[in-house]
CSV table of C-alpha atoms in Angstrom, one decimal:
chain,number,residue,atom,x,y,z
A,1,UNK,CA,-191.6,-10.2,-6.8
A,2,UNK,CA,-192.2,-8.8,-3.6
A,3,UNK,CA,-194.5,-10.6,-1.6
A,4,UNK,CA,-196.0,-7.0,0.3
A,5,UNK,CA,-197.6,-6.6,-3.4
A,6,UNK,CA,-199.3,-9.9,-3.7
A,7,UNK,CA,-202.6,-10.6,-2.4
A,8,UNK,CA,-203.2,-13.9,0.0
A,9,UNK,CA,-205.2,-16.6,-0.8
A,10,UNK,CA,-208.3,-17.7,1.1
A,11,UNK,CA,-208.6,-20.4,-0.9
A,12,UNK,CA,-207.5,-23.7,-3.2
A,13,UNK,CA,-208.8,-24.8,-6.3
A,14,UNK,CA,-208.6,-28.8,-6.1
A,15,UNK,CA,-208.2,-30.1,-9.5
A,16,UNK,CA,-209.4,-33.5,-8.7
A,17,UNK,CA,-209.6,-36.3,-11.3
A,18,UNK,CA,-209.6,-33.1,-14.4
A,19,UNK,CA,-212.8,-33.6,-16.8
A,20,UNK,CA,-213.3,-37.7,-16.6
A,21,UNK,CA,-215.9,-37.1,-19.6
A,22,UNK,CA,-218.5,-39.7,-20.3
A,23,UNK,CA,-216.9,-41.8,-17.1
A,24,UNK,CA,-217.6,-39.8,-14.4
A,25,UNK,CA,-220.7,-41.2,-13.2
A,26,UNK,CA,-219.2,-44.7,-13.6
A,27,UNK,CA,-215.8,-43.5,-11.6
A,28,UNK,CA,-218.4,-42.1,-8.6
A,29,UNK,CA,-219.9,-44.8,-8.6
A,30,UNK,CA,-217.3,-47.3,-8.4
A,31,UNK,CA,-215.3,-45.7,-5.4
A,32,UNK,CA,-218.6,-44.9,-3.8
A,33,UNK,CA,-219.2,-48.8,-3.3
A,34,UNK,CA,-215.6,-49.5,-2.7
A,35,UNK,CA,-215.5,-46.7,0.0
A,36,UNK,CA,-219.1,-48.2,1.6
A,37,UNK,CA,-217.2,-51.3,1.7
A,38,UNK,CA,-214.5,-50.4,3.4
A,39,UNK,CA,-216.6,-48.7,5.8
A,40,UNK,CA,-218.5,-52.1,6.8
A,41,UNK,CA,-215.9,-54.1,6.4
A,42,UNK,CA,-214.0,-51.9,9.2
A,43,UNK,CA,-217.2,-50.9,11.2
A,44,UNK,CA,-217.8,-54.9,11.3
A,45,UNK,CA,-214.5,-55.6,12.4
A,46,UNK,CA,-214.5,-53.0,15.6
A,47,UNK,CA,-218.0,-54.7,16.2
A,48,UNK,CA,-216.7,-58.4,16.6
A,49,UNK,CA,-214.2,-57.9,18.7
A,50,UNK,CA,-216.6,-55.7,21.2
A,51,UNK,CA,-219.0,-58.8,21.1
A,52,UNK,CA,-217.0,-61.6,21.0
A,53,UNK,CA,-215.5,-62.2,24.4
A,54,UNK,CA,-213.2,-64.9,22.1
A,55,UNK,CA,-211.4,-61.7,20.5
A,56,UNK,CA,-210.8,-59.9,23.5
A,57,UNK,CA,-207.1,-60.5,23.0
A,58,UNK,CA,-204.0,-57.8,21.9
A,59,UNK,CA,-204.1,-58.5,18.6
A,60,UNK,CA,-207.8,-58.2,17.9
A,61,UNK,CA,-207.7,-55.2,20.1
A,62,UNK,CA,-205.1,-53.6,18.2
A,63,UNK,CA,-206.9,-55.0,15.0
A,64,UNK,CA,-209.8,-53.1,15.7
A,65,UNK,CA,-208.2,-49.8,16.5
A,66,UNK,CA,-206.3,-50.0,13.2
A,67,UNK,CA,-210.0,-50.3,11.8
A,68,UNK,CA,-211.0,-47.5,13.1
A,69,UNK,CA,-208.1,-45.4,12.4
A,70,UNK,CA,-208.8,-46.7,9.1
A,71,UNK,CA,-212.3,-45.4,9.3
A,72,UNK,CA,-211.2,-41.9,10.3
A,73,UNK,CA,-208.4,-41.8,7.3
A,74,UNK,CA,-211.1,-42.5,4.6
A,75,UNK,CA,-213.7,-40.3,5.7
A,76,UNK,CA,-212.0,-37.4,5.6
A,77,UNK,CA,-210.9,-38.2,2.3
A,78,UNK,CA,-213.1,-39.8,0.2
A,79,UNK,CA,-216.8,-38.0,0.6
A,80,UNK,CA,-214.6,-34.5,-0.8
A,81,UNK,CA,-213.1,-36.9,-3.2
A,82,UNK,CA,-216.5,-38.1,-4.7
A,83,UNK,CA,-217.9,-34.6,-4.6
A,84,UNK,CA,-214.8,-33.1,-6.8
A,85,UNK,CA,-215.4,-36.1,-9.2
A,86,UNK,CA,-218.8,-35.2,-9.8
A,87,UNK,CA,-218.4,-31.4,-10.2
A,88,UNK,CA,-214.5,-31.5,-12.0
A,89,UNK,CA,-212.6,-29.8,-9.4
A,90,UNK,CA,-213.6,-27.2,-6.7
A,91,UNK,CA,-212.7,-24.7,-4.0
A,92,UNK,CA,-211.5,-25.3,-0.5
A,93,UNK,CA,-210.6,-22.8,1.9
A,94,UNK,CA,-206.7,-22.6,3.3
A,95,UNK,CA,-207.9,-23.3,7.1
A,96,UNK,CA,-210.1,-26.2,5.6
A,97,UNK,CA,-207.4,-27.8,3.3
A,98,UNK,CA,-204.8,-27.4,5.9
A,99,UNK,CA,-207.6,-29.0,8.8
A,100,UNK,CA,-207.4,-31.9,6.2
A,101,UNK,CA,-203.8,-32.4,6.4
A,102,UNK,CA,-203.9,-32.9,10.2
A,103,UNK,CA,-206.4,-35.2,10.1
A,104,UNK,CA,-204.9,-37.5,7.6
A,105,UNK,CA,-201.8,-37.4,9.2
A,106,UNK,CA,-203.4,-38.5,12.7
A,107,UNK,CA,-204.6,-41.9,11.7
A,108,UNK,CA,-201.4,-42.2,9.3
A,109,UNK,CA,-199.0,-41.9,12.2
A,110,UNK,CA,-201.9,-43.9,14.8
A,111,UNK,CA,-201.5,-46.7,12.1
A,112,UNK,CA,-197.8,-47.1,11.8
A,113,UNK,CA,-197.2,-47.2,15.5
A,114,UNK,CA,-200.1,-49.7,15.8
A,115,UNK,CA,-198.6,-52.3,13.0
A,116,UNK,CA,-195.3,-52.1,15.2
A,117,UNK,CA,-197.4,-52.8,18.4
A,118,UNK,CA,-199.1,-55.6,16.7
A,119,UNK,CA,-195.6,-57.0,15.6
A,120,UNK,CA,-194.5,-56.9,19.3
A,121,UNK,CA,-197.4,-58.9,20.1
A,122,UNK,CA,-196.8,-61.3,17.5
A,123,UNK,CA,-192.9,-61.2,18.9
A,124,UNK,CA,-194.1,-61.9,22.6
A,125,UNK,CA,-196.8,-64.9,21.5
A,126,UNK,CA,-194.3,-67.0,19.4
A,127,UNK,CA,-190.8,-66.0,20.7
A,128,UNK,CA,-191.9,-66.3,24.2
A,129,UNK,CA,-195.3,-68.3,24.9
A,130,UNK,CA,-194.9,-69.0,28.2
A,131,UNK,CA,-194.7,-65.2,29.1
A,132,UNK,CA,-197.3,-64.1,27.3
A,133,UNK,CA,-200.1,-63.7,29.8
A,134,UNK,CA,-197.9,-61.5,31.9
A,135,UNK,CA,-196.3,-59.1,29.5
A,136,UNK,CA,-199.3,-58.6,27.5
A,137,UNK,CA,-201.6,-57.4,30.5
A,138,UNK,CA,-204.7,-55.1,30.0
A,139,UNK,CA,-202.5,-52.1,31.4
A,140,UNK,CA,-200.0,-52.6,28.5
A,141,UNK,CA,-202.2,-52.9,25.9
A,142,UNK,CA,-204.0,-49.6,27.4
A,143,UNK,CA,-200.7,-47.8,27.2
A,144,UNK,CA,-199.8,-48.6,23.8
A,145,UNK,CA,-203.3,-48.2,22.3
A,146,UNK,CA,-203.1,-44.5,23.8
A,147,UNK,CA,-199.7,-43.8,22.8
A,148,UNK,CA,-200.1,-44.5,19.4
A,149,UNK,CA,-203.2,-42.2,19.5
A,150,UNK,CA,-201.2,-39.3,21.7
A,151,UNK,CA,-198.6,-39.5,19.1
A,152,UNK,CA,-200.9,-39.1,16.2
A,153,UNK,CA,-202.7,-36.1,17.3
A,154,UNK,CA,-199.6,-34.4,18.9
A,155,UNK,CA,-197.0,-35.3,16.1
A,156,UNK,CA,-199.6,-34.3,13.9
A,157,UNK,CA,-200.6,-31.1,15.2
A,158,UNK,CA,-196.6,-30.0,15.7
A,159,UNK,CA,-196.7,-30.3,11.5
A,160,UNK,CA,-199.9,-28.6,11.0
A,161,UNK,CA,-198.8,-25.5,12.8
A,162,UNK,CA,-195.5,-25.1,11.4
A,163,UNK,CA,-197.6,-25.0,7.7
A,164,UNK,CA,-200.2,-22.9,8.9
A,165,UNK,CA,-197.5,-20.3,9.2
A,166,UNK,CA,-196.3,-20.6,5.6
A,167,UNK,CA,-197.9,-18.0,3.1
A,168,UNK,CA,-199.7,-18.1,-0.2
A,169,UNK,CA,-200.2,-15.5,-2.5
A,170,UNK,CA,-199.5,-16.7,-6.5
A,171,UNK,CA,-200.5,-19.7,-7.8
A,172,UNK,CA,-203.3,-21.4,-6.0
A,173,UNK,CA,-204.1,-24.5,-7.8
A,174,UNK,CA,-203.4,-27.8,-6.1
A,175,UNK,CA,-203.6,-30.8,-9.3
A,176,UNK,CA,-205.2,-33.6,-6.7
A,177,UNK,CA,-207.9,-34.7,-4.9
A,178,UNK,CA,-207.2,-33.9,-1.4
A,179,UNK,CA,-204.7,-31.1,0.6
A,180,UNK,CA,-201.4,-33.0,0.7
A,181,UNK,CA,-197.9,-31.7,2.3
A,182,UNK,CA,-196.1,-31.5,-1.3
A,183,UNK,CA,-198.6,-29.8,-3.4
A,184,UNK,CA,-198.9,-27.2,-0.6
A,185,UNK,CA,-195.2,-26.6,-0.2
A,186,UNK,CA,-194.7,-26.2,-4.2
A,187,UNK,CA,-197.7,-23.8,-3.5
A,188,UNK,CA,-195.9,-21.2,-0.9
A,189,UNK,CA,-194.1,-17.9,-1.5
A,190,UNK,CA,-192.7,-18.1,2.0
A,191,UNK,CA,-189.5,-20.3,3.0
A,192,UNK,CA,-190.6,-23.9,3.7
A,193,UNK,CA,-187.2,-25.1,5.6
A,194,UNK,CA,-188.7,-24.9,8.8
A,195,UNK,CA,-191.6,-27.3,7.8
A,196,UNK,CA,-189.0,-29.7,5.8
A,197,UNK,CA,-187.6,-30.2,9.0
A,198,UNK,CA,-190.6,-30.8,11.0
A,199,UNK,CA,-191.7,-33.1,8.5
A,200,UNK,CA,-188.3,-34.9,8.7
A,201,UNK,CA,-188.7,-34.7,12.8
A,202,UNK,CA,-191.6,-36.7,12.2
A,203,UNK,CA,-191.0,-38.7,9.8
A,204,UNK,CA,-188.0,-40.9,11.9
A,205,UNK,CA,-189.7,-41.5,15.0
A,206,UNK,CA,-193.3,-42.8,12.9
A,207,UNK,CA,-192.0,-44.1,9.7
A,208,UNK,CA,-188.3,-45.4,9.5
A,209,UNK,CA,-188.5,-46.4,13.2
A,210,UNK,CA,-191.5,-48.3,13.6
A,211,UNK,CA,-190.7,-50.3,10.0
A,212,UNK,CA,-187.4,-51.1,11.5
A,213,UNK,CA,-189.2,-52.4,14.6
A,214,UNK,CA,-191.3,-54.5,13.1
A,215,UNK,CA,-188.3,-55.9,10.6
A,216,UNK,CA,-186.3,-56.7,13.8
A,217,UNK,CA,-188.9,-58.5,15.5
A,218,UNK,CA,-189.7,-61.0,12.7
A,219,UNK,CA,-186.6,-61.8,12.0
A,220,UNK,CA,-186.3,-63.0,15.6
A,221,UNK,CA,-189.9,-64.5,14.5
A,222,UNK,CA,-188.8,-65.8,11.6
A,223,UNK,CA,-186.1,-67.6,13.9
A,224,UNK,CA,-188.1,-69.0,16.4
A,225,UNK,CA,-190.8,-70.5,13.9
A,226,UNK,CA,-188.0,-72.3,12.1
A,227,UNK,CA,-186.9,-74.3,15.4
A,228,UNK,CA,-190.5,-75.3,15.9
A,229,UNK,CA,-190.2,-79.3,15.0
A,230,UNK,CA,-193.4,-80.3,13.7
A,231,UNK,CA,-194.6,-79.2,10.0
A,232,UNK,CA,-198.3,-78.7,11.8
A,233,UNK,CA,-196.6,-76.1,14.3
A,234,UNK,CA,-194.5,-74.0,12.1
A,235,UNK,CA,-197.4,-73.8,9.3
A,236,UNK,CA,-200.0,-72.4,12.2
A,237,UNK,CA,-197.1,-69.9,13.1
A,238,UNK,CA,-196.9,-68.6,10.2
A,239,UNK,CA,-200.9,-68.3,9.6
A,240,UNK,CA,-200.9,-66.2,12.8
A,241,UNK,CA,-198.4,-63.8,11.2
A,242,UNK,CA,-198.9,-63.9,7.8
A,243,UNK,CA,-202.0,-61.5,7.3
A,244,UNK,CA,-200.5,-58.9,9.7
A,245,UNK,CA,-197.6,-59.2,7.5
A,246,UNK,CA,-199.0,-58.6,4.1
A,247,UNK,CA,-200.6,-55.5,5.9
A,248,UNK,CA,-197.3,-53.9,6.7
A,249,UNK,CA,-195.9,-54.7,3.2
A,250,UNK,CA,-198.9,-53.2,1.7
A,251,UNK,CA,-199.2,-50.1,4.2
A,252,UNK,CA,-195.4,-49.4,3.9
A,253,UNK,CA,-194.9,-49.7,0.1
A,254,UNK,CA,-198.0,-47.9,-0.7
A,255,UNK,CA,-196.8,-44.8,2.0
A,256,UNK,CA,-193.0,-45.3,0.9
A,257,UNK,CA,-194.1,-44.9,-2.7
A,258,UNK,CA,-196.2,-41.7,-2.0
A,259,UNK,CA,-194.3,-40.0,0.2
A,260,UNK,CA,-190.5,-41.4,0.5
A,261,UNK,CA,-190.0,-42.2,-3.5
A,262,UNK,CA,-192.7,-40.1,-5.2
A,263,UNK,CA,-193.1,-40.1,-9.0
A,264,UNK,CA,-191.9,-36.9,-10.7
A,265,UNK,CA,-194.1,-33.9,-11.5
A,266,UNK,CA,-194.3,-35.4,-15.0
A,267,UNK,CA,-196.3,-38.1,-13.5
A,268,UNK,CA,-198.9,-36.7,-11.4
A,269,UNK,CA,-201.4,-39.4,-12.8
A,270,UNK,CA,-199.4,-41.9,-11.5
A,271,UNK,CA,-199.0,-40.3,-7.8
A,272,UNK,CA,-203.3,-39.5,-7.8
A,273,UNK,CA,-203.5,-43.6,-8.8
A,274,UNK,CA,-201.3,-44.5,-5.9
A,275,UNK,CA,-203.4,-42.1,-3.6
A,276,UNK,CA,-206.3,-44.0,-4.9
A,277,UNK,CA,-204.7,-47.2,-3.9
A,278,UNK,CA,-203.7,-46.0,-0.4
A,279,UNK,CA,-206.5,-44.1,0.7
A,280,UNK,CA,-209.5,-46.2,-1.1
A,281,UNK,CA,-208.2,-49.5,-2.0
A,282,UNK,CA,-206.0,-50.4,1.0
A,283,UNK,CA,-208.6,-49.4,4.1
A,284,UNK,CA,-210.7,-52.3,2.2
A,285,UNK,CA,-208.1,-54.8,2.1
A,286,UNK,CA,-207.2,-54.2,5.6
A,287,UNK,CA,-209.9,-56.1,7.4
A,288,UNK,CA,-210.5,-58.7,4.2
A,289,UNK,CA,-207.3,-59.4,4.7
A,290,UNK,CA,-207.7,-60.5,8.7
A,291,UNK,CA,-211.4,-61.7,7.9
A,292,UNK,CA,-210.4,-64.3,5.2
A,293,UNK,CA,-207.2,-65.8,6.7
A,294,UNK,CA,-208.3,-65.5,10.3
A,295,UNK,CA,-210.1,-68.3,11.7
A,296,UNK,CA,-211.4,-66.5,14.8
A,297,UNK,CA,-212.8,-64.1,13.0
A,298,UNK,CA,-214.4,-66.0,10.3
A,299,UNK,CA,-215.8,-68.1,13.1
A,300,UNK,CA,-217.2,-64.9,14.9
A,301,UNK,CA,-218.8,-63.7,11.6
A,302,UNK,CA,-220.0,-67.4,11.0
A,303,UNK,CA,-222.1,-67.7,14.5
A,304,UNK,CA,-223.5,-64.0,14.3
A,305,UNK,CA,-224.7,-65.3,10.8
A,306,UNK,CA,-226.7,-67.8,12.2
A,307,UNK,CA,-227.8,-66.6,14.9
A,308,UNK,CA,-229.7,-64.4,12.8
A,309,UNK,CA,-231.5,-66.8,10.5
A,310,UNK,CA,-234.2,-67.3,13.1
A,311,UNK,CA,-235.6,-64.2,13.4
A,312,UNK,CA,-235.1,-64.2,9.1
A,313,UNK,CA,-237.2,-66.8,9.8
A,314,UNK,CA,-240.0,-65.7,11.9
A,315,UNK,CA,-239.7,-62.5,9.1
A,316,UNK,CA,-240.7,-64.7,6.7
């Protein structure tokens, strides 16, 4: 059909979570308090390490700025995720859906560079302590904070304008909850090669390069731990690597999943529950993670916690 005799759409229709029945006040209300949550949980995080001149160290620095990437990623997905549950599915205009998909992928790429600057922290503390001090300076951790930032908005931006060319005139119905790449792509009358390869541009530089970073750099962890003599040394090693670790195995299998191995069209429930997982479920974990295994930061939350009982106190 020639595409001169189509009309272009304005708009999406977002199918959401389809009719949820009798459950739909019980599933808003369920990923509104895991979504408040994650909000505090990542809100008190970034507020810790401001206040406690004990955190004001690369990792927590770089722990904080993946909450708050966090933070961004959530919010622009969840409040239009909690309004479609409640109404079954709704409209969203092209510029707004395709604004969305910029700003996921902003703190998406922030995040993966900033797990493989946390790994090269973790690299520098354990594979060479005595060097620490001078290779992670203030200056350095400034420059990799911002780069990860400059290369989430500017990597991000090259994809969004490649797709704001393409054009949509059938079928506008997009079966999810928010405006992702593949929906969109099935979705356009126009040739997509030119945003399959921006995409794949991307996609080396943020995803398979940063994971193989970080898998280089604990393997020379891994190596260094084991020479360490004493049971009491090797076991603290590991504590000080082990939460950012289960972060990156979480982060990566949840985006792999999604995006590198996607379930088939025939199992579009599946890929909405693994969205659900990596954009509700995972920014909660995050900072749990780092609070319950981290003994500065359970200390920090431990000595704001009662240096509030007084004035509960006087309240009282």
């Amino acid at each position: 059909m020639d595409r001169k005799n189509q009309s272009a759409i304005t708009e999406f229709y977002l199918l959401g979570f389809g009719n949820l029945h009798n459950f739909r006040i019980a599933v808003f209300t369920l990923f509104l308090m895991v979504h408040i949550m994650a909000l505090t949980a990542n809100v008190l995080v970034i507020v810790l390490v401001g206040v406690t001149e004990s955190l004001h160290c690369p990792m927590y620095i770089f722990l904080s700025q993946l909450s708050f990437s966090e933070i961004l990623f959530t919010s622009n997905i969840v409040p239009n995720m909690l309004w479609l549950i409640l109404v079954g599915g709704g409209k969203v205009s092209v510029a707004r859906c395709l604004s969305q998909f910029y700003l996921l992928g902003v703190p998406t790429i922030a995040q993966c560079l900033l797990l493989a600057a946390m790994s090269f922290d973790r690299h520098v503390a354990i594979c060479r302590p005595l060097h620490y001090a001078t290779i992670m300076t203030i200056s350095l951790q400034l420059q990799m904070v911002t780069s990860c930032w400059f290369l989430g908005f500017t990597m991000s931006f090259f994809v969004y304008i490649v797709l704001s060319k393409l054009e949509f005139c059938s079928c506008n119905i997009i079966n999810h909850f928010y405006c992702d790449i593949a929906p969109l792509l099935r979705l356009s009358c126009s040739s997509t090669s030119s945003v399959e390869l921006a995409t794949t541009m991307v996609a080396f530089p943020v995803l398979l390069s940063p994971f193989t970073f970080i898998v280089v750099t604990y393997v020379s962890i891994i190596r260094a731990i084991l020479k360490i003599p004493s049971n009491t040394g090797r076991h603290k090693a590991f504590s000080t690597c082990s939460s950012h670790l289960i972060i990156v195995c979480m982060y990566y299998g949840t985006l792999s999943t999604i995006y590198i191995f996607p379930p088939r069209d025939n199992s579009i429930n599946l890929n909405k529950g693994l969205s659900v997982l990596y954009t509700l479920v995972t920014p909660l974990f995050n900072p749990l993670i780092y609070s319950l295994r981290n003994q500065d930061i359970r200390g920090a939350i431990l000595k704001y916690s009662q240096a509030l009982r007084p004035w509960k106190t006087i309240e009282t």
